[in-house]
PDB file of C-alpha atoms in Angstrom:
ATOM      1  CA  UNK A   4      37.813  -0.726  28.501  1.00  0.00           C
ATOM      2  CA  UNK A   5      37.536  -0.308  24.923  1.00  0.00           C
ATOM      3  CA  UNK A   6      39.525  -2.625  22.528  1.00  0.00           C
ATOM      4  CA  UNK A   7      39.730  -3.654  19.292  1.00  0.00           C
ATOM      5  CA  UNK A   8      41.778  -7.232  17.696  1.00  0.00           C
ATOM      6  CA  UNK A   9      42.024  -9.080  14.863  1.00  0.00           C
ATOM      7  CA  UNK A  10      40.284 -12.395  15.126  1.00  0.00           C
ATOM      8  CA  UNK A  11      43.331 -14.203  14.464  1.00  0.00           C
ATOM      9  CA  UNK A  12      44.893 -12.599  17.160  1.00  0.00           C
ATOM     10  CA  UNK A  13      42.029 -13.341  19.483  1.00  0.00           C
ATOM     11  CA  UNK A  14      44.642 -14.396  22.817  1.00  0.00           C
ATOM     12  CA  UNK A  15      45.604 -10.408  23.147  1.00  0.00           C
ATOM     13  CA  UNK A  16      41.824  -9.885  24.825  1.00  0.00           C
ATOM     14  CA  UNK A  17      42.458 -12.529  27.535  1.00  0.00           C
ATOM     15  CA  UNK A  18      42.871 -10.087  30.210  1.00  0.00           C
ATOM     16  CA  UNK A  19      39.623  -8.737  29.104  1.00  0.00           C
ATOM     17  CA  UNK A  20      37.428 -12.108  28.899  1.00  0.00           C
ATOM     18  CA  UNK A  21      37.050 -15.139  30.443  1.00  0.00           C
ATOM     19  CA  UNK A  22      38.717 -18.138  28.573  1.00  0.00           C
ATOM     20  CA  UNK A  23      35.663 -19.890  28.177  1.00  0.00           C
ATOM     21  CA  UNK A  24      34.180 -16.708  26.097  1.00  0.00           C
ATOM     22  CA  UNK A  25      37.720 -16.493  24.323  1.00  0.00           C
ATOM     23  CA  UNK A  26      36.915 -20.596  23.524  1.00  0.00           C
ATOM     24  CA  UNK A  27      33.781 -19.524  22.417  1.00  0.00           C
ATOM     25  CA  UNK A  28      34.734 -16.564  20.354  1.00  0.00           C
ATOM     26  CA  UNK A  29      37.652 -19.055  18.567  1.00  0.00           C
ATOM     27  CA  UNK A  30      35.076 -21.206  17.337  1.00  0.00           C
ATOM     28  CA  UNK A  31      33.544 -18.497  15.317  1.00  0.00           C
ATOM     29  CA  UNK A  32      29.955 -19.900  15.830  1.00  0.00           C
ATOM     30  CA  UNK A  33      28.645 -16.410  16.764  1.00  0.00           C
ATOM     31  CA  UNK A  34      25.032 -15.800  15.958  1.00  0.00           C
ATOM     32  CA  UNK A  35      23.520 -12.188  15.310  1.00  0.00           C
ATOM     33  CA  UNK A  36      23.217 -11.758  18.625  1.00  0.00           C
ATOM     34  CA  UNK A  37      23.837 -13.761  21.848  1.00  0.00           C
ATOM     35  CA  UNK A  38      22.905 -12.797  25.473  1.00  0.00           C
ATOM     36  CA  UNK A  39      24.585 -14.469  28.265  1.00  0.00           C
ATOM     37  CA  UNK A  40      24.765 -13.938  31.792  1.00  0.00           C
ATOM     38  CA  UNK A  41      26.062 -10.311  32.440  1.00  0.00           C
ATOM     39  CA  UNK A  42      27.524  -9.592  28.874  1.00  0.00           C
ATOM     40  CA  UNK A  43      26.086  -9.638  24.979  1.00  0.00           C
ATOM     41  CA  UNK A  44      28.127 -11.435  22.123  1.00  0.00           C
ATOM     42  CA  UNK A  45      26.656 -10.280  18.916  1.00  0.00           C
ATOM     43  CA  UNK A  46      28.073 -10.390  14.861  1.00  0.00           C
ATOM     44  CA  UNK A  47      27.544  -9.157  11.890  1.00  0.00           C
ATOM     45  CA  UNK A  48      29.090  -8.955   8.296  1.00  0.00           C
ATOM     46  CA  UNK A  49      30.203  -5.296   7.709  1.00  0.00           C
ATOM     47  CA  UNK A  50      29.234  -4.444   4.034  1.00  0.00           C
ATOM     48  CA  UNK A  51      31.751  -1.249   2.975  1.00  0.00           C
ATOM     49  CA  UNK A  52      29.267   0.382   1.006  1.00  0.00           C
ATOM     50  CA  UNK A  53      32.270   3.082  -0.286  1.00  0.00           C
ATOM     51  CA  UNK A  54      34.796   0.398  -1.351  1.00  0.00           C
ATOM     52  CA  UNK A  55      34.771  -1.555  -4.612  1.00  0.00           C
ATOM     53  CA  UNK A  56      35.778  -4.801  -2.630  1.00  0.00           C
ATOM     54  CA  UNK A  57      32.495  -5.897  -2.015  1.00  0.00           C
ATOM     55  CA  UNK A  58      33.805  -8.910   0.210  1.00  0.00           C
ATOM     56  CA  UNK A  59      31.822  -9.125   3.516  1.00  0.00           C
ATOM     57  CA  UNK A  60      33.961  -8.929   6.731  1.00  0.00           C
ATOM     58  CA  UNK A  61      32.630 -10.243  10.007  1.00  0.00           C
ATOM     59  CA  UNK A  62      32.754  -8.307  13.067  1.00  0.00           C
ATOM     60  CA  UNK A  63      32.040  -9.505  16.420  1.00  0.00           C
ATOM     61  CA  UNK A  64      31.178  -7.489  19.546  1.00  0.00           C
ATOM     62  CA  UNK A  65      31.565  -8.305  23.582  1.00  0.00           C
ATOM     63  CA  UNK A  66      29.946  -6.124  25.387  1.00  0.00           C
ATOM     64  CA  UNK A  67      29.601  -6.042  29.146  1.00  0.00           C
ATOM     65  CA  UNK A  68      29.117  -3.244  31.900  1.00  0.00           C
ATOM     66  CA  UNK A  69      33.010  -3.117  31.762  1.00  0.00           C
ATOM     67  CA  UNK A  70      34.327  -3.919  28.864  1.00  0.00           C
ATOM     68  CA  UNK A  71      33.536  -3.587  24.915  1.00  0.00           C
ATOM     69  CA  UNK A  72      35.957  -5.477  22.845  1.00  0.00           C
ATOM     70  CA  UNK A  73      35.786  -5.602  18.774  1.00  0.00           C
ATOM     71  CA  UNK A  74      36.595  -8.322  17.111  1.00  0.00           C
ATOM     72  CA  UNK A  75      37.566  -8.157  13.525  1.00  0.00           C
ATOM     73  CA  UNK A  76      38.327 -10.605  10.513  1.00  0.00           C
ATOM     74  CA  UNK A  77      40.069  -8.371   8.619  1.00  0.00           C
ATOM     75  CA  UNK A  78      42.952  -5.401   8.789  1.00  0.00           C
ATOM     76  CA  UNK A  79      40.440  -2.833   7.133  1.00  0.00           C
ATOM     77  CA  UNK A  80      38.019  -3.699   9.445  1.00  0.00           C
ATOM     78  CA  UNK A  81      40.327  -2.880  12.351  1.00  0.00           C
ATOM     79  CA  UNK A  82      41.374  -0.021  10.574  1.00  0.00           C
ATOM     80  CA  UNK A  83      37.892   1.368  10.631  1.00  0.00           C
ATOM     81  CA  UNK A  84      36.586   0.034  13.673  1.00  0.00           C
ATOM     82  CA  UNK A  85      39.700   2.292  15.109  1.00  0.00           C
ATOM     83  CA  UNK A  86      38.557   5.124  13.635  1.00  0.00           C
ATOM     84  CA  UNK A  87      35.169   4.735  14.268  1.00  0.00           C
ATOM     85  CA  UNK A  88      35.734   4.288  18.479  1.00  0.00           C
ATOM     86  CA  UNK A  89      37.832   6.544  20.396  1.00  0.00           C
ATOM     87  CA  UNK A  90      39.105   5.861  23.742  1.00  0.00           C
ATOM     88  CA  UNK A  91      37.435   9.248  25.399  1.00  0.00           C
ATOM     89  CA  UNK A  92      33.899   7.724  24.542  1.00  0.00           C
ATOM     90  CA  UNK A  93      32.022   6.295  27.353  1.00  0.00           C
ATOM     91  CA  UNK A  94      30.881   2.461  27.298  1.00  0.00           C
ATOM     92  CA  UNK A  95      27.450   3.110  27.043  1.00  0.00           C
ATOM     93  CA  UNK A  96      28.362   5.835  24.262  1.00  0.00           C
ATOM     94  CA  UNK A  97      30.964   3.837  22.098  1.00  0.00           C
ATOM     95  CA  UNK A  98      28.377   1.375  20.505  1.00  0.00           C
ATOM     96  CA  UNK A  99      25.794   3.818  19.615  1.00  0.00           C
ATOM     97  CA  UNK A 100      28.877   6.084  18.384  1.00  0.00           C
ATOM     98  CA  UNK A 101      30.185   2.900  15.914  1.00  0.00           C
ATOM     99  CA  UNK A 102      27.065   1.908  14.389  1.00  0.00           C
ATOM    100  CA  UNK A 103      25.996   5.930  13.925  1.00  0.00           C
ATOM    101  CA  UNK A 104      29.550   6.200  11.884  1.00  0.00           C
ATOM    102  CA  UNK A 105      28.814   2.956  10.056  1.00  0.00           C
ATOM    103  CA  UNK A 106      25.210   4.314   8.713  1.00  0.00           C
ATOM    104  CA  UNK A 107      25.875   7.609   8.435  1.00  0.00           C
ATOM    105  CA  UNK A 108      25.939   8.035   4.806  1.00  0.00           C
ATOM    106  CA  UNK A 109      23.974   4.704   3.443  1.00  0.00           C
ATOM    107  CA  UNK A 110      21.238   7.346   2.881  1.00  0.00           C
ATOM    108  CA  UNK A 111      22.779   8.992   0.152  1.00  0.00           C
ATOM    109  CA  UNK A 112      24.659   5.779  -1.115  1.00  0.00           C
ATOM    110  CA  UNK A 113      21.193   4.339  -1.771  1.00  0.00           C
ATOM    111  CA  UNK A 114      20.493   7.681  -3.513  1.00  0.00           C
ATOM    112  CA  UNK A 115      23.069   7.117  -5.882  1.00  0.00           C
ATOM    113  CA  UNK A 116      22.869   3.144  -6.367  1.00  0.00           C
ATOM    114  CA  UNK A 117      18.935   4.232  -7.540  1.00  0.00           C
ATOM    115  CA  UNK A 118      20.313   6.958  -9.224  1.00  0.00           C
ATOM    116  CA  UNK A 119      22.769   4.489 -11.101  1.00  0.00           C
ATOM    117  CA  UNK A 120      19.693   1.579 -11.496  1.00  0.00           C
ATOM    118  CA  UNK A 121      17.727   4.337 -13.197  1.00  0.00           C
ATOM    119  CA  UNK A 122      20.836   5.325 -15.541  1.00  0.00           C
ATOM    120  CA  UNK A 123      20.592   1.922 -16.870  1.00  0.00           C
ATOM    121  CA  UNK A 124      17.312   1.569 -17.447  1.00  0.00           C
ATOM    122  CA  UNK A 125      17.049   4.665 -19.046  1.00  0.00           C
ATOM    123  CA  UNK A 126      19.687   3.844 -21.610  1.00  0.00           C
ATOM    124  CA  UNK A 127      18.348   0.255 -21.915  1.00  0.00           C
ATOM    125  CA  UNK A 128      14.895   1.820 -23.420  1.00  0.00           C
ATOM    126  CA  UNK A 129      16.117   4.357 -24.894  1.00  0.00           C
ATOM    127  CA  UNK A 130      19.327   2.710 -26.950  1.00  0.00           C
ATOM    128  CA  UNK A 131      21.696   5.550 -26.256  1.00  0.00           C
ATOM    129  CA  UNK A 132      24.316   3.533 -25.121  1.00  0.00           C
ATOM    130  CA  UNK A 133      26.266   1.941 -28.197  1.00  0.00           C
ATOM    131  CA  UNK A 134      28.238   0.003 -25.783  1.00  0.00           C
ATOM    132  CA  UNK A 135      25.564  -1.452 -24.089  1.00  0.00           C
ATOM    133  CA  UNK A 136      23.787  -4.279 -25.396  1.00  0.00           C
ATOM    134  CA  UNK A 137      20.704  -6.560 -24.091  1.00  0.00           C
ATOM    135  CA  UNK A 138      23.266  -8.681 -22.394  1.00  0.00           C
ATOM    136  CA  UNK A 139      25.154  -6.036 -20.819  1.00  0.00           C
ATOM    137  CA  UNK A 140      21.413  -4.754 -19.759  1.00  0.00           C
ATOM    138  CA  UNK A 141      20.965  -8.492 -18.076  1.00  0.00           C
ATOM    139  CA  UNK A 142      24.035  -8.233 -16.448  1.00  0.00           C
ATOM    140  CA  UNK A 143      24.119  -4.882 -14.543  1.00  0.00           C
ATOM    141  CA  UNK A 144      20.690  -6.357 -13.524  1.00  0.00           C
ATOM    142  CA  UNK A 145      22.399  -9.280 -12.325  1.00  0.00           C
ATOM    143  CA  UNK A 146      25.104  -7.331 -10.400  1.00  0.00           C
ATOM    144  CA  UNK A 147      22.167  -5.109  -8.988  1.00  0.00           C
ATOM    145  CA  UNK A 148      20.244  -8.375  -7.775  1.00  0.00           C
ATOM    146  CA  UNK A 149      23.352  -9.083  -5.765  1.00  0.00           C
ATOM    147  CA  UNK A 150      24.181  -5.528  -4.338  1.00  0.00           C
ATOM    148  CA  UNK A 151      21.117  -5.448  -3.350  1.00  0.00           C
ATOM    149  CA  UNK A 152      20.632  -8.965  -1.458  1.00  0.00           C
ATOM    150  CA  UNK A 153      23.912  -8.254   0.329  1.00  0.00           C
ATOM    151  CA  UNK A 154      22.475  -5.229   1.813  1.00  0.00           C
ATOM    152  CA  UNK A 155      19.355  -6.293   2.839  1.00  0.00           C
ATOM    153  CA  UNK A 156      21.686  -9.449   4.894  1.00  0.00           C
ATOM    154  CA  UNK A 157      23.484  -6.621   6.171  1.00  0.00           C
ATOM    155  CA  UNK A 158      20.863  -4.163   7.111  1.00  0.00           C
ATOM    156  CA  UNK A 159      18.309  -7.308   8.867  1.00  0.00           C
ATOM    157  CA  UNK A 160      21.679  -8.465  10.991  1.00  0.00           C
ATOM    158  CA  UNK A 161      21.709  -4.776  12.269  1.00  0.00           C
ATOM    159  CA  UNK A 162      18.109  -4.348  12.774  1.00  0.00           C
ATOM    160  CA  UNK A 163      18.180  -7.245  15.278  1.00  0.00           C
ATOM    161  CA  UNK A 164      21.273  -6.319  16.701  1.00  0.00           C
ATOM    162  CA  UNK A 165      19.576  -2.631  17.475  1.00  0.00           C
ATOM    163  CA  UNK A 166      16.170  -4.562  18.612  1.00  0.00           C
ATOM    164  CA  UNK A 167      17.899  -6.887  20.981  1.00  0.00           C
ATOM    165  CA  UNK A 168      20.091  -3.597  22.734  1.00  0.00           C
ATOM    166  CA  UNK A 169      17.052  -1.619  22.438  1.00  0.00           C
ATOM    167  CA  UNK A 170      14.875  -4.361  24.654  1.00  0.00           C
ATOM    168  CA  UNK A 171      18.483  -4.985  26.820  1.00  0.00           C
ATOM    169  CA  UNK A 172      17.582  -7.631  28.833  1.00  0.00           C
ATOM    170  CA  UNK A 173      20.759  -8.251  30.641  1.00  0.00           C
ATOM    171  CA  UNK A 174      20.197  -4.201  31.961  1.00  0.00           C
ATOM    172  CA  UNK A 175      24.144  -3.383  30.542  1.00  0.00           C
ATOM    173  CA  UNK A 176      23.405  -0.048  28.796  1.00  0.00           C
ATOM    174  CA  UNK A 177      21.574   2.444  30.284  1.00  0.00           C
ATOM    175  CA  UNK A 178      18.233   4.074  29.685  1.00  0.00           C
ATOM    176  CA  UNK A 179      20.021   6.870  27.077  1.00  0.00           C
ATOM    177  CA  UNK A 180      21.809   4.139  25.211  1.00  0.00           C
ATOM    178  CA  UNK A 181      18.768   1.965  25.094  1.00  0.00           C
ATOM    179  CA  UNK A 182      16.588   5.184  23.601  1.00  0.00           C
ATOM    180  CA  UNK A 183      19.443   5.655  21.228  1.00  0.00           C
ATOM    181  CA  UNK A 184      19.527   1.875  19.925  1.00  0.00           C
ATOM    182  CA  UNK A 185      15.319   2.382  19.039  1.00  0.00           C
ATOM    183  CA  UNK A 186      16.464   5.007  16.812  1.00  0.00           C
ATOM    184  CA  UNK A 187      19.023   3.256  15.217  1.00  0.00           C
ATOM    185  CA  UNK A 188      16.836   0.463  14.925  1.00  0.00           C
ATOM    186  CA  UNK A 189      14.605   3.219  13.347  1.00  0.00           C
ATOM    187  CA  UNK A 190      16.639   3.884  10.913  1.00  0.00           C
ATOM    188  CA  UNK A 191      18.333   0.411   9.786  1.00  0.00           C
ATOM    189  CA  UNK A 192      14.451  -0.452   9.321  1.00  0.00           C
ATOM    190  CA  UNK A 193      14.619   2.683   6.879  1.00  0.00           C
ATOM    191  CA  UNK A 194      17.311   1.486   4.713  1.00  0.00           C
ATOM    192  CA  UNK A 195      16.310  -2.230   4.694  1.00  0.00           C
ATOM    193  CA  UNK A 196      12.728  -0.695   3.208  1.00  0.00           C
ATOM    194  CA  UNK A 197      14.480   1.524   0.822  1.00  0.00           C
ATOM    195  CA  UNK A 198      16.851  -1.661  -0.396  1.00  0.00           C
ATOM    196  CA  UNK A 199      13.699  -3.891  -0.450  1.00  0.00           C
ATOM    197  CA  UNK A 200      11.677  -1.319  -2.904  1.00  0.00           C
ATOM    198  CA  UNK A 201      15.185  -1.217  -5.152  1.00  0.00           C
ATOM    199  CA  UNK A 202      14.733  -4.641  -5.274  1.00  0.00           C
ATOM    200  CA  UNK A 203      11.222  -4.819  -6.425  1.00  0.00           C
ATOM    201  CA  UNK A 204      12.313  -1.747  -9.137  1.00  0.00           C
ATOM    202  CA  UNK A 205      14.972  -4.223 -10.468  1.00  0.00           C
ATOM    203  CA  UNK A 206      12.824  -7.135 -10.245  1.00  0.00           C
ATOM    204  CA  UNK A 207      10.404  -5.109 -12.600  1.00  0.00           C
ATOM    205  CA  UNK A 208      13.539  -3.827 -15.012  1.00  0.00           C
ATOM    206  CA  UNK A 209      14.261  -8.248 -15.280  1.00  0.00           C
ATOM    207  CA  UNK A 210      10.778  -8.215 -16.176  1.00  0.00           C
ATOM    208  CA  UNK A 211      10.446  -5.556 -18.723  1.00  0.00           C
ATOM    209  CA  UNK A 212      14.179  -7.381 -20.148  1.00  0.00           C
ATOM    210  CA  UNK A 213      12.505 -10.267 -20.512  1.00  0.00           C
ATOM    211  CA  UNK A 214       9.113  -8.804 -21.803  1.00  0.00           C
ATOM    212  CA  UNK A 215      11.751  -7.120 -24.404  1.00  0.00           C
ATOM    213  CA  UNK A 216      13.060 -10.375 -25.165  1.00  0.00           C
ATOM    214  CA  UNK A 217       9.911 -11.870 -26.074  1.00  0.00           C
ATOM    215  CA  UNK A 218       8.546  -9.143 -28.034  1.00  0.00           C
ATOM    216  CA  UNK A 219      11.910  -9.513 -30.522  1.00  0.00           C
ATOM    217  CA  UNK A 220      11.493 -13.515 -30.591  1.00  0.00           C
ATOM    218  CA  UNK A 221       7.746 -13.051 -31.411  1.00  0.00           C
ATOM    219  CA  UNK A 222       9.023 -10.242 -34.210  1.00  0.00           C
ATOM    220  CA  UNK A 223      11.490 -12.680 -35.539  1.00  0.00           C
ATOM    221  CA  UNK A 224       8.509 -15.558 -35.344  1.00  0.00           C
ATOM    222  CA  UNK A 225       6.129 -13.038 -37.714  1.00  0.00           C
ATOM    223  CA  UNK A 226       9.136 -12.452 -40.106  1.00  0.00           C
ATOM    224  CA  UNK A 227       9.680 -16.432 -40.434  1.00  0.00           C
ATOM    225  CA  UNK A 228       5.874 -16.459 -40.634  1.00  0.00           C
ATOM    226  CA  UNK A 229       5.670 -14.105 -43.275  1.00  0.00           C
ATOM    227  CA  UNK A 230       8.336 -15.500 -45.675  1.00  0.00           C
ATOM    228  CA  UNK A 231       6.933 -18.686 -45.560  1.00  0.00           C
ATOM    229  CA  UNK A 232       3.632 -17.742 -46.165  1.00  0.00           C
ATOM    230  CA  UNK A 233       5.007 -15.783 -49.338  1.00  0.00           C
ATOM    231  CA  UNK A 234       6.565 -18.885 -50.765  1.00  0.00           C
ATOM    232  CA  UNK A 235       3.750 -21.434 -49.980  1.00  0.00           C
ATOM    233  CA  UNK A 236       2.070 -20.377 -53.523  1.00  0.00           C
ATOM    234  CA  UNK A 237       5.521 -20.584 -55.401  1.00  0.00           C
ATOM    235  CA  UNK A 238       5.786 -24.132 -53.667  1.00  0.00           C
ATOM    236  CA  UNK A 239       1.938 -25.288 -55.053  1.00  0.00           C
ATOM    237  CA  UNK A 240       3.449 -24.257 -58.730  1.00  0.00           C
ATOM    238  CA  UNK A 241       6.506 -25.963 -58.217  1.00  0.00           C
ATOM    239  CA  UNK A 242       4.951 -29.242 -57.547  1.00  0.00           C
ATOM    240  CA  UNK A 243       2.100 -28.866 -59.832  1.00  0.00           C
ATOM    241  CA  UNK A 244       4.887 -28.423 -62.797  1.00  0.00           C
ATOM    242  CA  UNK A 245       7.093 -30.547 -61.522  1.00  0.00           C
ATOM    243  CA  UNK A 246       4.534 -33.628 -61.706  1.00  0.00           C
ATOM    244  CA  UNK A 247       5.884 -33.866 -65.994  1.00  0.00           C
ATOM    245  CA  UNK A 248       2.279 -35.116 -66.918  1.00  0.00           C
ATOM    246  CA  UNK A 249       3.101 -35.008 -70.793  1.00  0.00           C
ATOM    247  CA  UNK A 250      -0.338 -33.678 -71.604  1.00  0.00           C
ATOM    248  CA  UNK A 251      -0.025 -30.095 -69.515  1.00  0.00           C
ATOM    249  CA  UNK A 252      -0.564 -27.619 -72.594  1.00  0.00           C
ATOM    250  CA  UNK A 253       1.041 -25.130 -70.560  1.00  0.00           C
ATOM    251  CA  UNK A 254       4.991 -27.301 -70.998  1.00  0.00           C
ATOM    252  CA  UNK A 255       4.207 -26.997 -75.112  1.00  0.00           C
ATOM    253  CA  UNK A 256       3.512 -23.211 -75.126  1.00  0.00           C
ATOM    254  CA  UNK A 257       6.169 -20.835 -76.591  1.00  0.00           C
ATOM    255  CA  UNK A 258       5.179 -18.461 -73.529  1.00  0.00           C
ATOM    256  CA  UNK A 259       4.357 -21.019 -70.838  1.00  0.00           C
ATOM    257  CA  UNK A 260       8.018 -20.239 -69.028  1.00  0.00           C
ATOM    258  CA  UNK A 261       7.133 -16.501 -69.214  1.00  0.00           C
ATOM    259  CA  UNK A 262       3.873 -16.924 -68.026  1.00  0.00           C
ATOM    260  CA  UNK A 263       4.630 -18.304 -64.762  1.00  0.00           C
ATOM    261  CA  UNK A 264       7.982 -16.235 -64.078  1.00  0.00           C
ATOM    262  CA  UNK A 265       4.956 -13.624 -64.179  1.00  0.00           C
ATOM    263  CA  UNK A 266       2.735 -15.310 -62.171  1.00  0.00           C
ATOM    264  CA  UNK A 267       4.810 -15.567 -59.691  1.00  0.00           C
ATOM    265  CA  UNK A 268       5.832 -11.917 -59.725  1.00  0.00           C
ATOM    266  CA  UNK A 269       2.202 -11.213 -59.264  1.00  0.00           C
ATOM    267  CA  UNK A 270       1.615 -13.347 -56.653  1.00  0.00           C
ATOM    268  CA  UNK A 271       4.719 -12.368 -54.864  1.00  0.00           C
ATOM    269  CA  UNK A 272       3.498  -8.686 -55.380  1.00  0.00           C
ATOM    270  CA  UNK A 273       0.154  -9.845 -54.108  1.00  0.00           C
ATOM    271  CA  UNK A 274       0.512 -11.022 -51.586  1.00  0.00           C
ATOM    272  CA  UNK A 275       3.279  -8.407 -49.705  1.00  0.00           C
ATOM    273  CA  UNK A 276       0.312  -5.791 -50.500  1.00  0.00           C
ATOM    274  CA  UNK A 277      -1.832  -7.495 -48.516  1.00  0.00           C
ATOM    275  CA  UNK A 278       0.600  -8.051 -46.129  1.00  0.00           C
ATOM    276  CA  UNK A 279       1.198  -4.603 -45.692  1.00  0.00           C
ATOM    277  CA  UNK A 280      -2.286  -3.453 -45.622  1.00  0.00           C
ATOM    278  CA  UNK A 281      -2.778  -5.908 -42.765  1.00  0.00           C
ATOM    279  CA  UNK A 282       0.446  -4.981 -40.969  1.00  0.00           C
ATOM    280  CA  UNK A 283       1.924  -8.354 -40.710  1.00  0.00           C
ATOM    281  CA  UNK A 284       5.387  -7.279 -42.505  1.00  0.00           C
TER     282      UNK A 284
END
């Protein structure tokens, strides 16, 4: 028998299960994957990799030589775990049937998340994005991070659930379904890789955003550096004229005020020449 409820609806598989699995199942204490006596439990969070409701929605499986009853959190979830098992599909078929649907395109959704990390690195370096600032840069690497974590939760809890059916202790499935379980394992292995090296990749983008950060401080630093440097002679004359030592020739001298708007001209002028020729400003 092949079945499908809602969790909150949990009583309609009693004719299925044994209360004391049903008392179980209620609790929702489910690990990744449970084997008992003559039957598996085993859960995972579905991740809908082709909806923009990123919410995670728990799924848990019985499985017995009888009997493979889905249990789901949600009304989408039922909706696709309905159209994802068919009634004319063996027992030993059904499981390795849902999980094929559920991966079958992750492939080329990972091809176009990379696609879409590139995108924004690409305009990040190369500015050709008016609308997109630094912060807007930190941010889709933020969102990225996060993608990117929930997949590899959801890819691991898969890759153990494939492992443990593979190895099938309890001897449910048979030798076909166990073959096909070591490729999906195969393959869930595959995508966890290919989300851990996206995660590296955006690691490195935070990196180079932060590298890009420094660099401006340090620019902003020089110019600071620069302008104070300019002024530091301007500040000696300052306080050397402003010490009103009644002797200074310089205070009785029809040009004296001329003389030093001059000077400091020149040393102004100086000074950003040299500037220059060393390539501080």
């Amino acid at each position: 028998m092949i079945k499908a409820f809602l969790t909150d609806n949990i009583k309609e598989a009693a004719p299925y299960v044994d209360s004391r699995v049903l008392d179980y199942l209620s609790q929702g204490r489910t690990e990744t994957f449970e084997g008992f006596d003559g039957y598996y439990l085993f859960a995972f969070d579905w991740y809908d990799v082709f909806s923009s409701n990123n919410e995670l929605s728990k799924i848990t499986v019985y499985c017995n030589a009888e009997n493979i009853l889905f249990f789901c959190d949600e009304q989408r979830t039922l909706d696709m775990v309905s159209s994802a098992v068919t009634m004319d599909q063996t027992e030993n078929d059904v499981l390795y049937r849902f999980f094929l649907t559920l991966l079958r395109e992750d492939i080329d959704d990972l091809d176009r998340l990379e696609a879409d990390i590139t995108d924004a690195e690409d305009m990040a370096l190369s500015g050709t994005d008016s609308g997109t600032d630094m912060k807007d840069y930190l941010e889709k690497i933020i969102l990225f991070r996060k993608e990117l974590i929930r997949r590899k939760r959801y890819y691991e809890q898969l890759t153990d659930i494939f492992e443990n059916l593979k190895i099938d202790d309890e001897k449910i499935l048979s030798h076909e379904a166990r073959r096909h379980f070591a490729i999906l394992q195969s393959r869930a292995e595959k995508l966890c890789s290919i989300v851990m090296n996206l995660r590296d990749y955006v690691t490195q983008m935070r990196e180079a955003y932060q590298a890009q950060v420094d660099i401006e401080q340090n620019q902003l630093m020089k110019f600071f550096t620069v302008i104070t440097a300019l002024f530091l002679p301007l500040t000696l004359l300052v306080g050397w004229y402003g010490m009103n030592f009644s002797n200074m020739p310089e205070l009785t001298w029809k040009y004296g005020y001329a003389s030093i708007i001059v000077l400091s001209i020149l040393i102004c002028t100086g000074m950003i020449a040299w500037f220059k020729k060393k390539k501080w400003f």
